[in-house]
GROMACS .gro file of C-alpha atoms in nm:
model
  261
    1UNK     CA    1   0.000   0.000   0.000
    2UNK     CA    2   0.284   0.238   0.084
    3UNK     CA    3   0.482   0.159  -0.233
    4UNK     CA    4   0.180   0.178  -0.468
    5UNK     CA    5   0.173   0.441  -0.744
    6UNK     CA    6  -0.196   0.388  -0.825
    7UNK     CA    7  -0.379   0.723  -0.869
    8UNK     CA    8  -0.583   0.817  -0.564
    9UNK     CA    9  -0.936   0.950  -0.530
   10UNK     CA   10  -0.891   1.231  -0.279
   11UNK     CA   11  -1.160   1.419  -0.089
   12UNK     CA   12  -1.085   1.779   0.015
   13UNK     CA   13  -1.240   2.070   0.201
   14UNK     CA   14  -1.129   2.425   0.288
   15UNK     CA   15  -1.315   2.466   0.618
   16UNK     CA   16  -1.506   2.231   0.846
   17UNK     CA   17  -1.806   2.458   0.905
   18UNK     CA   18  -1.674   2.554   1.250
   19UNK     CA   19  -1.324   2.696   1.205
   20UNK     CA   20  -1.222   2.911   0.909
   21UNK     CA   21  -0.851   2.857   0.834
   22UNK     CA   22  -0.630   3.157   0.762
   23UNK     CA   23  -0.602   3.272   0.397
   24UNK     CA   24  -0.243   3.141   0.380
   25UNK     CA   25  -0.355   2.790   0.478
   26UNK     CA   26  -0.636   2.789   0.221
   27UNK     CA   27  -0.399   2.913  -0.050
   28UNK     CA   28  -0.153   2.635   0.038
   29UNK     CA   29  -0.427   2.371   0.027
   30UNK     CA   30  -0.543   2.491  -0.316
   31UNK     CA   31  -0.187   2.475  -0.447
   32UNK     CA   32  -0.148   2.117  -0.321
   33UNK     CA   33  -0.485   2.025  -0.476
   34UNK     CA   34  -0.366   2.157  -0.813
   35UNK     CA   35  -0.035   1.964  -0.787
   36UNK     CA   36  -0.220   1.641  -0.706
   37UNK     CA   37  -0.456   1.688  -1.001
   38UNK     CA   38  -0.160   1.752  -1.233
   39UNK     CA   39  -0.005   1.428  -1.105
   40UNK     CA   40  -0.312   1.230  -1.217
   41UNK     CA   41  -0.509   1.203  -0.892
   42UNK     CA   42  -0.883   1.277  -0.872
   43UNK     CA   43  -0.993   1.547  -0.625
   44UNK     CA   44  -1.356   1.557  -0.509
   45UNK     CA   45  -1.528   1.802  -0.270
   46UNK     CA   46  -1.599   1.651   0.071
   47UNK     CA   47  -1.786   1.796   0.369
   48UNK     CA   48  -1.721   1.661   0.719
   49UNK     CA   49  -2.035   1.561   0.905
   50UNK     CA   50  -2.184   1.817   1.144
   51UNK     CA   51  -1.854   1.932   1.297
   52UNK     CA   52  -2.017   2.247   1.436
   53UNK     CA   53  -2.316   2.058   1.583
   54UNK     CA   54  -2.189   1.717   1.690
   55UNK     CA   55  -1.814   1.659   1.673
   56UNK     CA   56  -1.711   1.957   1.891
   57UNK     CA   57  -1.967   1.863   2.158
   58UNK     CA   58  -1.852   1.499   2.163
   59UNK     CA   59  -1.487   1.598   2.205
   60UNK     CA   60  -1.543   1.873   2.462
   61UNK     CA   61  -1.793   1.667   2.664
   62UNK     CA   62  -1.549   1.377   2.672
   63UNK     CA   63  -1.239   1.578   2.761
   64UNK     CA   64  -1.419   1.781   3.029
   65UNK     CA   65  -1.659   1.511   3.150
   66UNK     CA   66  -1.556   1.572   3.513
   67UNK     CA   67  -1.590   1.949   3.480
   68UNK     CA   68  -1.207   1.988   3.453
   69UNK     CA   69  -1.161   1.863   3.812
   70UNK     CA   70  -0.879   1.618   3.735
   71UNK     CA   71  -0.692   1.865   3.516
   72UNK     CA   72  -0.709   2.139   3.779
   73UNK     CA   73  -0.587   1.896   4.047
   74UNK     CA   74  -0.283   1.810   3.833
   75UNK     CA   75  -0.200   2.180   3.791
   76UNK     CA   76  -0.246   2.261   4.160
   77UNK     CA   77   0.061   2.390   4.340
   78UNK     CA   78   0.271   2.441   4.027
   79UNK     CA   79   0.334   2.733   3.793
   80UNK     CA   80   0.089   2.771   3.506
   81UNK     CA   81   0.237   2.843   3.164
   82UNK     CA   82   0.134   3.199   3.061
   83UNK     CA   83   0.000   3.059   2.733
   84UNK     CA   84  -0.239   2.830   2.923
   85UNK     CA   85  -0.350   3.081   3.186
   86UNK     CA   86  -0.668   3.198   3.002
   87UNK     CA   87  -0.781   2.835   2.967
   88UNK     CA   88  -0.709   2.748   3.330
   89UNK     CA   89  -0.898   3.055   3.452
   90UNK     CA   90  -1.199   2.946   3.249
   91UNK     CA   91  -1.184   2.591   3.389
   92UNK     CA   92  -1.170   2.733   3.741
   93UNK     CA   93  -1.494   2.933   3.712
   94UNK     CA   94  -1.759   2.781   3.948
   95UNK     CA   95  -2.016   2.563   3.775
   96UNK     CA   96  -2.310   2.785   3.879
   97UNK     CA   97  -2.141   3.087   3.719
   98UNK     CA   98  -2.060   2.888   3.402
   99UNK     CA   99  -2.430   2.801   3.368
  100UNK     CA  100  -2.528   3.169   3.399
  101UNK     CA  101  -2.266   3.265   3.136
  102UNK     CA  102  -2.396   2.990   2.905
  103UNK     CA  103  -2.741   3.151   2.915
  104UNK     CA  104  -2.614   3.509   2.877
  105UNK     CA  105  -2.368   3.439   2.593
  106UNK     CA  106  -2.588   3.210   2.381
  107UNK     CA  107  -2.750   3.488   2.168
  108UNK     CA  108  -2.420   3.671   2.105
  109UNK     CA  109  -2.155   3.398   2.098
  110UNK     CA  110  -2.305   3.050   2.049
  111UNK     CA  111  -1.965   2.880   2.016
  112UNK     CA  112  -1.832   3.008   2.349
  113UNK     CA  113  -2.167   2.938   2.516
  114UNK     CA  114  -2.161   2.578   2.393
  115UNK     CA  115  -1.805   2.515   2.516
  116UNK     CA  116  -1.890   2.665   2.857
  117UNK     CA  117  -2.183   2.425   2.877
  118UNK     CA  118  -1.951   2.130   2.806
  119UNK     CA  119  -1.707   2.257   3.072
  120UNK     CA  120  -1.978   2.200   3.333
  121UNK     CA  121  -1.916   1.826   3.294
  122UNK     CA  122  -2.137   1.519   3.278
  123UNK     CA  123  -2.368   1.462   3.575
  124UNK     CA  124  -2.438   1.087   3.567
  125UNK     CA  125  -2.286   0.755   3.460
  126UNK     CA  126  -2.577   0.683   3.217
  127UNK     CA  127  -2.501   1.016   3.046
  128UNK     CA  128  -2.138   0.909   3.009
  129UNK     CA  129  -2.245   0.582   2.845
  130UNK     CA  130  -2.469   0.779   2.608
  131UNK     CA  131  -2.168   0.993   2.513
  132UNK     CA  132  -1.958   0.683   2.434
  133UNK     CA  133  -2.241   0.543   2.222
  134UNK     CA  134  -2.278   0.876   2.038
  135UNK     CA  135  -1.904   0.874   1.956
  136UNK     CA  136  -1.929   0.522   1.810
  137UNK     CA  137  -2.234   0.624   1.607
  138UNK     CA  138  -2.053   0.930   1.473
  139UNK     CA  139  -1.754   0.717   1.368
  140UNK     CA  140  -1.983   0.474   1.184
  141UNK     CA  141  -2.168   0.760   1.013
  142UNK     CA  142  -1.841   0.920   0.903
  143UNK     CA  143  -1.703   0.595   0.758
  144UNK     CA  144  -2.031   0.548   0.567
  145UNK     CA  145  -2.014   0.911   0.447
  146UNK     CA  146  -1.653   0.851   0.332
  147UNK     CA  147  -1.755   0.532   0.145
  148UNK     CA  148  -2.046   0.717  -0.020
  149UNK     CA  149  -1.797   0.967  -0.165
  150UNK     CA  150  -1.579   0.674  -0.274
  151UNK     CA  151  -1.257   0.840  -0.160
  152UNK     CA  152  -0.927   0.679  -0.062
  153UNK     CA  153  -0.787   0.966   0.149
  154UNK     CA  154  -0.870   1.319   0.259
  155UNK     CA  155  -0.680   1.646   0.208
  156UNK     CA  156  -0.771   1.913   0.461
  157UNK     CA  157  -0.646   2.231   0.631
  158UNK     CA  158  -0.403   2.241   0.920
  159UNK     CA  159  -0.390   2.497   1.201
  160UNK     CA  160  -0.143   2.769   1.112
  161UNK     CA  161   0.072   2.960   1.070
  162UNK     CA  162   0.227   2.962   1.419
  163UNK     CA  163   0.042   3.203   1.649
  164UNK     CA  164   0.184   3.517   1.802
  165UNK     CA  165   0.284   3.469   2.167
  166UNK     CA  166   0.009   3.409   2.430
  167UNK     CA  167  -0.266   3.334   2.178
  168UNK     CA  168  -0.265   2.951   2.174
  169UNK     CA  169  -0.443   2.921   2.510
  170UNK     CA  170  -0.718   3.152   2.388
  171UNK     CA  171  -0.781   2.980   2.054
  172UNK     CA  172  -0.841   2.615   2.140
  173UNK     CA  173  -1.151   2.633   1.914
  174UNK     CA  174  -0.921   2.599   1.609
  175UNK     CA  175  -0.833   2.247   1.718
  176UNK     CA  176  -1.159   2.142   1.548
  177UNK     CA  177  -0.941   2.110   1.236
  178UNK     CA  178  -0.727   1.842   1.398
  179UNK     CA  179  -0.908   1.689   1.696
  180UNK     CA  180  -1.182   1.559   1.466
  181UNK     CA  181  -0.945   1.277   1.369
  182UNK     CA  182  -0.861   1.206   1.732
  183UNK     CA  183  -1.233   1.164   1.792
  184UNK     CA  184  -1.273   0.942   1.484
  185UNK     CA  185  -0.947   0.753   1.549
  186UNK     CA  186  -0.841   0.806   1.186
  187UNK     CA  187  -0.468   0.815   1.099
  188UNK     CA  188  -0.366   1.170   1.007
  189UNK     CA  189  -0.042   1.355   0.941
  190UNK     CA  190   0.070   1.708   0.861
  191UNK     CA  191   0.302   1.793   0.572
  192UNK     CA  192   0.474   2.131   0.538
  193UNK     CA  193   0.402   2.266   0.190
  194UNK     CA  194   0.460   2.642   0.181
  195UNK     CA  195   0.538   2.961   0.373
  196UNK     CA  196   0.333   3.273   0.440
  197UNK     CA  197   0.371   3.537   0.169
  198UNK     CA  198   0.321   3.914   0.163
  199UNK     CA  199   0.007   3.852  -0.046
  200UNK     CA  200  -0.128   3.621   0.226
  201UNK     CA  201  -0.079   3.901   0.477
  202UNK     CA  202  -0.281   4.136   0.252
  203UNK     CA  203  -0.560   3.876   0.225
  204UNK     CA  204  -0.562   3.836   0.603
  205UNK     CA  205  -0.665   4.200   0.642
  206UNK     CA  206  -1.007   4.102   0.501
  207UNK     CA  207  -1.043   3.788   0.717
  208UNK     CA  208  -1.371   3.769   0.908
  209UNK     CA  209  -1.422   3.398   0.978
  210UNK     CA  210  -1.740   3.190   0.973
  211UNK     CA  211  -1.904   3.321   1.290
  212UNK     CA  212  -1.738   3.665   1.293
  213UNK     CA  213  -1.725   3.636   1.671
  214UNK     CA  214  -1.463   3.696   1.940
  215UNK     CA  215  -1.268   3.381   1.846
  216UNK     CA  216  -1.256   3.475   1.477
  217UNK     CA  217  -1.121   3.820   1.570
  218UNK     CA  218  -0.859   3.661   1.795
  219UNK     CA  219  -0.759   3.423   1.516
  220UNK     CA  220  -0.684   3.715   1.285
  221UNK     CA  221  -0.468   3.881   1.552
  222UNK     CA  222  -0.291   3.553   1.632
  223UNK     CA  223  -0.160   3.493   1.279
  224UNK     CA  224  -0.089   3.853   1.173
  225UNK     CA  225   0.275   3.926   1.091
  226UNK     CA  226   0.367   3.568   1.000
  227UNK     CA  227   0.538   3.627   0.664
  228UNK     CA  228   0.796   3.354   0.604
  229UNK     CA  229   0.655   3.107   0.857
  230UNK     CA  230   0.578   2.749   0.744
  231UNK     CA  231   0.234   2.624   0.641
  232UNK     CA  232   0.104   2.268   0.631
  233UNK     CA  233  -0.186   2.057   0.507
  234UNK     CA  234  -0.333   1.747   0.667
  235UNK     CA  235  -0.351   1.403   0.508
  236UNK     CA  236  -0.608   1.159   0.649
  237UNK     CA  237  -0.704   0.796   0.588
  238UNK     CA  238  -0.952   0.546   0.733
  239UNK     CA  239  -0.874   0.342   1.047
  240UNK     CA  240  -0.605   0.072   1.001
  241UNK     CA  241  -0.486   0.237   0.678
  242UNK     CA  242  -0.181   0.409   0.824
  243UNK     CA  243   0.038   0.301   0.531
  244UNK     CA  244  -0.204   0.466   0.287
  245UNK     CA  245  -0.192   0.786   0.494
  246UNK     CA  246   0.190   0.776   0.485
  247UNK     CA  247   0.188   0.710   0.110
  248UNK     CA  248  -0.040   1.013   0.060
  249UNK     CA  249   0.187   1.228   0.278
  250UNK     CA  250   0.490   1.114   0.079
  251UNK     CA  251   0.311   1.199  -0.247
  252UNK     CA  252   0.231   1.552  -0.125
  253UNK     CA  253   0.583   1.602   0.006
  254UNK     CA  254   0.746   1.491  -0.321
  255UNK     CA  255   0.516   1.697  -0.543
  256UNK     CA  256   0.586   2.011  -0.340
  257UNK     CA  257   0.960   1.940  -0.341
  258UNK     CA  258   0.957   1.886  -0.720
  259UNK     CA  259   0.769   2.213  -0.771
  260UNK     CA  260   1.031   2.405  -0.570
  261UNK     CA  261   1.312   2.251  -0.775
   0.00000   0.00000   0.00000
């Protein structure tokens, strides 16, 4: 599978419906798409299933099922990295106050309201079992969705470029682009394909994001002034097809290298 040179049928998307990648990342993905098509591969549009409605909730509810109690206990008594401080402060907010903020923020910032709700944790063991069942159902649905599109692998955006200092702890929402494959347990890898250009920086000035909310504004600030920094794309395959994922990564890497030469 790794050594094969058989043309691939590749799904691709530019955003997952929850996080809008930076203009430089989208430009890089489009360039890789064009290189793959020139090399004889077939590229087909693909839309991940309900990332904004289901996937984020499943991940956040699972990670914070105990209301962040265990995480806060681990951090107790030690210094907190400045980059993580905004996150830790949010985790430390009392549950009753989180519930009030959920209600108040819902009309103005539905994404932040939803995450705050998940940070309250899961109340009962039956609810936890329901969450596990929902994850398994989502995996099965996604595999069926993948088969329906008849694709071998998936080309998708990566988080980037590297953020300005102290922003990473305030922009965990962008992990939707990567943590989806942790949730699905799909093999995935990132391949560096380009660097930020002056034109990318100009395009960024017009960036507004999908929700045009606080997080989208922070995202723009976080990646401003990144000219010259590396950019990557993600390569994804189905479970137990790690060799196919590696073969796809190698293909992308070689095509980009050949273009530069």
